[in-house]
Amino acid sequence: MIEHYKTYKNPFTGFLILLFTFFFATAAAQKQDIKPTISPAIFTYETEITVTYDVTGTPLASLANAWIWVWIPDTNIDAKYNVNPASDNAALTNNAKFTKAVADGKTTFTIKFKPKDFFATDISAQRKLGMLLKGNDWANGQTTDFIASIAENKFSTLLVKPVTSPVFINTNSTLEIGAISSESATFQLSINGMQVDKKTGITSYSYAHVATETSGIVECSLEISSTLAAEDTMMTFSYIIRSATVQLPRPAGIIPGINYQEGDATKATLCLLAPNKSSVFVLGEFNDFTVSPAYQMYRDGEYFWCEINALTPGTEYAFQYLVDETIYVADPFADKILDPDDQYIPSTIYPNLKPYPQTALHSKWYQNRLGIIQTNKPEYEWQNITYSKPQKENLIVYELLIRDFFDSNNRSYNKLIDTLSYLKNLGINAIELMPVMEFQGNSSWGYNPTFMFAPDKAYGTATKLKEFIDTAHGQGIAVILDIVFNHQDIPNTYAAMYFDFTEGIFRPTSDNPWFNVNATHPFSVFFDMNHESEYTQQYMDTTLHYWVHEYHIDGYRFDLSKGFTQTVSGSDVGKWGQKDQSRINIITRMADKVWSHSPDTWLILEHFADNSEETILADYGLMLWGNMHGSYKETILGYHENNKSNLQWGYAPYRGWSDLNLVTYMESHDEERQMYEAGLYGNSQGDYSVKDKTTALNRIKAASTFLYTVPGPKLFWQFGELGYDISIEENGRTGEKPLKWEYYDDPERKKLHNLTAELLEFRATNNIFTEGQFLWSPEGEIKRIVMGDDNMKMLIIGNFGVVDHMIAGNFPEPGEWYDFFSGDSYDVVNTGMEMFFEPGEFHIYTTKKIEGVKTGLVPWGANFVITALPEDLANRQTIYPNPVNNHFTISGLKNGQYSMQVLDIHGQPVKHGEISLNDGFQGSIQELPSGFYFLKLTNATEEFTFKLLKN
């Protein structure tokens, strides 16, 4: 694969930075539609050419340096000086460096070279040369692709006018025709087969032809002959006489998109909604992509339509629309889109993918999208139609990006099906797919969507996507689609039909019914939608209906829903986040529409607006993302000053919400990875350091315990269960990340995985998380959760500091309690007993033993250590001195025989024996190293435990 092709065909890919899932695209990073001037205009592969780009008035004018990037189109031949960033290898890239000039109000970049010198491969047989201008890195800016012709020999010709074919003209208007040749030649022009002009002995030909026809398409040819040429050159082009679009009502039932006729698989009716447009032609494989009056669509108000006949049932036909003579777009409702990048999709992912028809290829990248018509397409047979989805307050959502979940040959729905058992065993009950609707290029986060009804082929076929959803349902796993309605990217049809492609402008025009010219709010990327427009609302409603009914998805996560507003906040982030009643109205209208046909569909907002607004939306029944990354990060890192690690905002009732509609997470696709930050910024004290891998993993276990046990839906990012520690900025924020499935074989990371699974199993099988009372202390170093229902009480305690702590248990009630992770039990007599907690140590205590929990997941044993005794005994027992040098004395206990154990801080015995008390006892721990110990004395009826600190 030609490496540059991935980048120059995928605008924004690999160099945009996301914040909250917003792409920040600088003006310079946007492709500038600038064509170079090449002198001489006709050249061979051996000719020295001068290439000049006039970048005046564009962001590229600010570049100090620029480089040419060249290639041979449609081949694997790449130039030897194509290096990005250019500064990586100046010895090579200096050969491709432009000379910048600023003079007479113009800024130009110029370079001279022979095409053959740029390639290590022989290009003498090649007839095309691709080129563009770029900055040091793609993020610094670039021009659009330009494809120049390489002449075969020294005598060559070039048609200069018209530059496109066919050309639309009016009756009695003039068509300028021009051509050049490298040597003197004879030029002979014919119109509809009749010679109308002939000139000899010239190198530059021009003719002004007056079109007298009143309708139809007119074929033209320009024959050029020379004694230097072995044969004549024939150039052909055509023009179409403009005619008014025929007004004709649509047949009953015809709606925008591709309409198939039941009972007749030889025809399809196409319909395009195009307000304020004058003409639409259909170009497809059924007419060899020619513009023909026979395929001019009828007009019915704002709709254009036509019937396509003589189709072969089951055959795929590629097609597109030509709108108002210059705008080439695909059908916005097509369920499959072809584009030139399809050639790079492995056949292992999409078998037998229809090639992009070369006759449909345009010079402008944004014109190269085709829809597919296919009558008699096989229907998918759903197997799990009685699937019952989880309750939304119990959701455990696994967010994943297929691209970064598998290697490049297995990024597919099919591979995801094979991985469902892994996710099922982990304990999740919902998968949230980052956007899979057709996006720019083949490698993307998906937040640059272009066609909302077509799954992107980079992950496989639509049938395999349905099979994945069906299979997930069969395993009790719901599927949520991340969907982007705040912005869309070119060549989205509704954006492109009303768009100014002029260099330096590149934005929707003011007459666009769907899109704003400029975004109304901060952090906007690509092209902002007008959510008060009825056109936009209809577009959204149709799309949301489609995926629920066609693909059986269970819910949506709406990207950047705070942008669903026409309230102008400019760059004022604070104003943007304030309560906006118009935005509330837009979102609740949308929700009502979805719930009118699919009442159990989950609607999840990535909103982050003022809580007064979020409360209204939550109480209306929508769910909202609860980004708790910062608080959990500080908890893991071990920083608590100024209440940094307060977790209370992650519990819906603390926000004043009536229902558990807060989808809390400590890591999503948008945040830096917790494990990575722990390794960089973790706190430390003495020998204890959060930066240590095992320590960091244990602290993530602790944080996970204080996430998944909090009532309400939860979400976590792929590989979070294995402590993925590759930075989000690796290879660029949205760039491809290295796979780390080998983490599963790392014993310490596997413990985090297994602990996560145990917590999710615990949560899924106990009603205490949905029906019990919940209290917690989410602030400070020592955090605790108390829960209880009629069957069980639970206490969770964690020391998130970086030093040891003696912690009062404050058990909800006395009696038999069990340690969740070890299964050990103890009869709690004094509910306020003190316990020793190492830094990062955490425990779950329950009044009911939880069977089957894997052991060895945490490095601490049971921590039931009584250090505060009932009052009638507390004043009569003494151990001194304490701290101990070597010897100690115990007094105040009843005389008699006792079993003695000395335990280390992990609860492991390091010394034992039998002793006899007779008015006191003197003991020794001389042989033990310095540290903290517990001395346990047991007789027939009582047990006593003392703390010992040896100097």
Short mmCIF file of C-alpha atoms in Angstrom, two decimals, residues 614-859:
data_model
loop_
_atom_site.label_atom_id
_atom_site.label_comp_id
_atom_site.label_asym_id
_atom_site.label_seq_id
_atom_site.Cartn_x
_atom_site.Cartn_y
_atom_site.Cartn_z
CA GLU A 614 -28.75 17.48 32.97
CA THR A 615 -31.19 16.89 35.83
CA ILE A 616 -34.14 17.72 33.56
CA LEU A 617 -32.85 15.39 30.85
CA ALA A 618 -32.08 12.59 33.31
CA ASP A 619 -35.50 12.84 34.91
CA TYR A 620 -37.00 12.76 31.40
CA GLY A 621 -35.53 9.29 30.96
CA LEU A 622 -32.32 9.98 29.08
CA MET A 623 -29.02 8.66 30.37
CA LEU A 624 -25.94 10.85 30.51
CA TRP A 625 -22.24 10.14 30.56
CA GLY A 626 -20.66 10.80 33.95
CA ASN A 627 -17.00 11.58 33.38
CA MET A 628 -15.22 10.81 36.67
CA HIS A 629 -11.78 10.40 35.16
CA GLY A 630 -10.20 13.23 37.11
CA SER A 631 -11.44 12.18 40.52
CA TYR A 632 -10.58 8.51 40.03
CA LYS A 633 -7.21 9.51 38.61
CA GLU A 634 -6.32 11.45 41.74
CA THR A 635 -7.62 8.55 43.84
CA ILE A 636 -5.33 6.14 42.01
CA LEU A 637 -2.35 8.49 41.99
CA GLY A 638 -2.69 9.11 45.72
CA TYR A 639 -3.34 12.86 45.78
CA HIS A 640 -6.17 14.05 48.02
CA GLU A 641 -5.43 17.67 48.94
CA ASN A 642 -8.25 20.11 48.19
CA ASN A 643 -10.61 17.13 47.94
CA LYS A 644 -9.26 16.26 44.47
CA SER A 645 -10.27 12.62 44.73
CA ASN A 646 -13.85 13.17 45.84
CA LEU A 647 -15.97 10.57 44.02
CA GLN A 648 -19.42 11.73 45.07
CA TRP A 649 -20.33 13.27 41.69
CA GLY A 650 -20.31 9.75 40.26
CA TYR A 651 -23.54 8.83 42.07
CA ALA A 652 -26.74 10.17 40.48
CA PRO A 653 -28.62 11.01 43.72
CA TYR A 654 -25.74 13.30 44.77
CA ARG A 655 -26.57 15.32 41.65
CA GLY A 656 -30.20 15.53 42.68
CA TRP A 657 -31.41 13.14 39.99
CA SER A 658 -34.50 11.05 40.59
CA ASP A 659 -33.28 7.98 38.69
CA LEU A 660 -30.00 6.16 38.23
CA ASN A 661 -29.44 7.56 34.74
CA LEU A 662 -25.77 8.45 35.19
CA VAL A 663 -23.34 6.28 33.18
CA THR A 664 -20.27 6.70 35.35
CA TYR A 665 -16.77 5.89 34.15
CA MET A 666 -13.21 6.57 35.13
CA GLU A 667 -11.83 6.00 31.62
CA SER A 668 -13.37 6.28 28.15
CA HIS A 669 -11.87 6.64 24.68
CA ASP A 670 -11.37 10.34 25.34
CA GLU A 671 -9.21 10.27 28.47
CA GLU A 672 -5.59 9.47 29.13
CA ARG A 673 -5.18 5.91 30.38
CA GLN A 674 -5.19 5.63 34.17
CA MET A 675 -2.37 3.08 34.21
CA TYR A 676 -0.22 5.31 32.01
CA GLU A 677 -0.75 8.31 34.28
CA ALA A 678 -0.01 6.22 37.36
CA GLY A 679 3.36 5.30 35.88
CA LEU A 680 4.19 8.95 35.20
CA TYR A 681 2.67 10.89 38.07
CA GLY A 682 1.96 8.45 40.90
CA ASN A 683 2.62 9.66 44.46
CA SER A 684 5.18 7.95 46.71
CA GLN A 685 6.28 7.74 50.31
CA GLY A 686 9.40 5.87 51.38
CA ASP A 687 9.56 2.53 49.58
CA TYR A 688 5.93 2.79 48.46
CA SER A 689 5.47 4.21 44.95
CA VAL A 690 2.33 4.31 42.84
CA LYS A 691 4.61 4.42 39.79
CA ASP A 692 5.50 0.78 40.39
CA LYS A 693 3.55 -1.41 37.98
CA THR A 694 2.19 -3.89 40.55
CA THR A 695 1.32 -1.10 42.97
CA ALA A 696 -0.50 0.85 40.25
CA LEU A 697 -2.47 -2.24 39.23
CA ASN A 698 -3.52 -2.80 42.85
CA ARG A 699 -4.66 0.80 43.13
CA ILE A 700 -6.70 0.45 39.94
CA LYS A 701 -8.27 -2.63 41.54
CA ALA A 702 -9.17 -0.47 44.53
CA ALA A 703 -10.61 2.29 42.32
CA SER A 704 -12.56 -0.30 40.31
CA THR A 705 -14.06 -1.60 43.55
CA PHE A 706 -15.26 1.92 44.34
CA LEU A 707 -16.67 2.30 40.83
CA TYR A 708 -18.55 -0.91 40.10
CA THR A 709 -20.17 -1.19 43.54
CA VAL A 710 -21.77 2.26 43.24
CA PRO A 711 -25.38 1.82 42.04
CA GLY A 712 -26.16 2.89 38.47
CA PRO A 713 -24.88 2.06 34.97
CA LYS A 714 -21.13 1.95 34.43
CA LEU A 715 -18.79 2.11 31.45
CA PHE A 716 -15.16 1.28 30.87
CA TRP A 717 -12.80 1.53 27.92
CA GLN A 718 -11.36 -1.46 26.11
CA PHE A 719 -8.43 -3.17 27.83
CA GLY A 720 -9.03 -1.15 30.99
CA GLU A 721 -9.53 -4.53 32.67
CA LEU A 722 -5.87 -5.30 31.88
CA GLY A 723 -4.35 -1.96 32.88
CA TYR A 724 -3.66 -0.74 29.34
CA ASP A 725 -0.81 1.72 29.74
CA ILE A 726 -0.21 3.08 26.24
CA SER A 727 -0.76 6.83 26.11
CA ILE A 728 -3.77 8.19 24.27
CA GLU A 729 -1.30 10.42 22.44
CA GLU A 730 0.67 7.47 21.04
CA ASN A 731 0.76 7.87 17.23
CA GLY A 732 -1.45 10.94 17.58
CA ARG A 733 -4.53 11.13 19.74
CA THR A 734 -6.80 9.46 17.21
CA GLY A 735 -4.05 7.36 15.64
CA GLU A 736 -3.86 3.60 15.73
CA LYS A 737 -2.67 2.14 19.03
CA PRO A 738 -0.59 -1.00 19.59
CA LEU A 739 -2.44 -4.16 20.53
CA LYS A 740 -1.63 -5.60 23.95
CA TRP A 741 -3.61 -8.82 24.13
CA GLU A 742 -0.49 -10.35 25.66
CA TYR A 743 -1.40 -8.44 28.82
CA TYR A 744 -3.87 -11.24 29.46
CA ASP A 745 -0.92 -13.58 30.07
CA ASP A 746 0.74 -11.19 32.53
CA PRO A 747 -0.06 -12.61 36.02
CA GLU A 748 -0.42 -9.20 37.69
CA ARG A 749 -2.60 -7.76 34.92
CA LYS A 750 -4.64 -10.96 34.85
CA LYS A 751 -5.44 -10.38 38.54
CA LEU A 752 -6.95 -6.99 37.63
CA HIS A 753 -8.97 -8.69 34.90
CA ASN A 754 -10.19 -11.40 37.28
CA LEU A 755 -10.98 -8.91 40.04
CA THR A 756 -13.06 -6.89 37.55
CA ALA A 757 -14.90 -10.06 36.56
CA GLU A 758 -15.53 -10.97 40.20
CA LEU A 759 -16.91 -7.52 40.98
CA LEU A 760 -19.21 -7.59 37.96
CA GLU A 761 -20.42 -11.08 38.84
CA PHE A 762 -21.02 -9.95 42.42
CA ARG A 763 -22.96 -6.95 41.16
CA ALA A 764 -25.02 -8.99 38.69
CA THR A 765 -26.10 -11.63 41.20
CA ASN A 766 -27.00 -9.54 44.26
CA ASN A 767 -29.99 -7.25 44.56
CA ILE A 768 -28.19 -5.15 47.15
CA PHE A 769 -26.86 -2.95 44.31
CA THR A 770 -30.33 -2.03 43.09
CA GLU A 771 -32.63 -2.53 46.08
CA GLY A 772 -30.42 -1.85 49.07
CA GLN A 773 -29.64 1.34 50.93
CA PHE A 774 -26.43 3.07 49.87
CA LEU A 775 -24.22 5.38 51.94
CA TRP A 776 -20.65 6.33 51.31
CA SER A 777 -17.78 8.58 52.28
CA PRO A 778 -16.22 9.29 48.86
CA GLU A 779 -13.84 12.02 49.98
CA GLY A 780 -10.35 11.94 51.47
CA GLU A 781 -7.75 9.18 51.65
CA ILE A 782 -9.99 6.74 53.50
CA LYS A 783 -13.08 5.94 51.47
CA ARG A 784 -15.91 3.66 52.50
CA ILE A 785 -19.22 2.39 51.21
CA VAL A 786 -22.00 0.96 53.36
CA MET A 787 -24.84 -0.93 51.70
CA GLY A 788 -27.58 -3.18 52.92
CA ASP A 789 -30.81 -4.94 52.10
CA ASP A 790 -32.90 -7.63 53.78
CA ASN A 791 -30.43 -10.36 52.82
CA MET A 792 -27.03 -8.84 53.37
CA LYS A 793 -25.05 -5.91 54.71
CA MET A 794 -21.82 -4.76 53.05
CA LEU A 795 -18.92 -2.55 54.10
CA ILE A 796 -16.15 -1.49 51.72
CA ILE A 797 -13.08 0.32 53.05
CA GLY A 798 -10.07 1.53 51.09
CA ASN A 799 -6.89 3.33 52.06
CA PHE A 800 -6.04 5.47 49.04
CA GLY A 801 -3.18 7.20 50.78
CA VAL A 802 0.48 6.33 50.38
CA VAL A 803 1.10 5.60 54.09
CA ASP A 804 -0.25 3.08 56.59
CA HIS A 805 -3.43 3.90 58.50
CA MET A 806 -5.25 2.52 61.51
CA ILE A 807 -8.89 2.68 60.44
CA ALA A 808 -11.98 2.35 62.60
CA GLY A 809 -14.16 -0.33 61.05
CA ASN A 810 -17.52 1.21 61.95
CA PHE A 811 -19.30 -1.94 60.89
CA PRO A 812 -23.05 -1.44 60.41
CA GLU A 813 -23.79 -4.19 62.94
CA PRO A 814 -21.99 -6.81 65.06
CA GLY A 815 -21.95 -10.46 64.12
CA GLU A 816 -20.34 -12.75 61.56
CA TRP A 817 -18.61 -10.87 58.70
CA TYR A 818 -16.72 -12.22 55.70
CA ASP A 819 -13.88 -10.85 53.62
CA PHE A 820 -15.05 -10.94 49.98
CA PHE A 821 -11.63 -11.66 48.49
CA SER A 822 -10.31 -14.20 51.00
CA GLY A 823 -13.52 -15.74 52.30
CA ASP A 824 -12.19 -15.53 55.88
CA SER A 825 -14.68 -14.72 58.59
CA TYR A 826 -14.68 -13.17 62.05
CA ASP A 827 -17.22 -12.48 64.72
CA VAL A 828 -17.32 -8.71 65.06
CA VAL A 829 -18.04 -7.89 68.67
CA ASN A 830 -17.02 -4.25 68.68
CA THR A 831 -18.30 -2.57 65.51
CA GLY A 832 -15.85 0.28 65.97
CA MET A 833 -12.79 -1.95 66.08
CA GLU A 834 -9.63 -0.57 64.52
CA MET A 835 -7.86 -2.22 61.60
CA PHE A 836 -4.44 -1.72 60.09
CA PHE A 837 -4.48 -0.81 56.39
CA GLU A 838 -1.43 -0.60 54.19
CA PRO A 839 -1.34 2.09 51.50
CA GLY A 840 -3.64 1.07 48.66
CA GLU A 841 -5.26 -1.68 50.73
CA PHE A 842 -8.97 -2.21 50.36
CA HIS A 843 -11.52 -4.76 51.55
CA ILE A 844 -15.12 -5.72 50.93
CA TYR A 845 -16.85 -7.13 54.01
CA THR A 846 -20.25 -8.83 53.84
CA THR A 847 -22.56 -10.51 56.34
CA LYS A 848 -23.13 -13.28 53.82
CA LYS A 849 -20.24 -15.33 52.47
CA ILE A 850 -19.87 -14.90 48.71
CA GLU A 851 -18.98 -18.30 47.31
CA GLY A 852 -16.69 -19.02 44.39
CA VAL A 853 -14.61 -15.84 44.41
CA LYS A 854 -11.12 -16.38 42.99
CA THR A 855 -8.40 -16.08 45.60
CA GLY A 856 -5.07 -14.29 45.32
CA LEU A 857 -6.52 -11.27 43.53
CA VAL A 858 -5.30 -8.86 46.21
CA PRO A 859 -2.10 -9.01 48.26
#
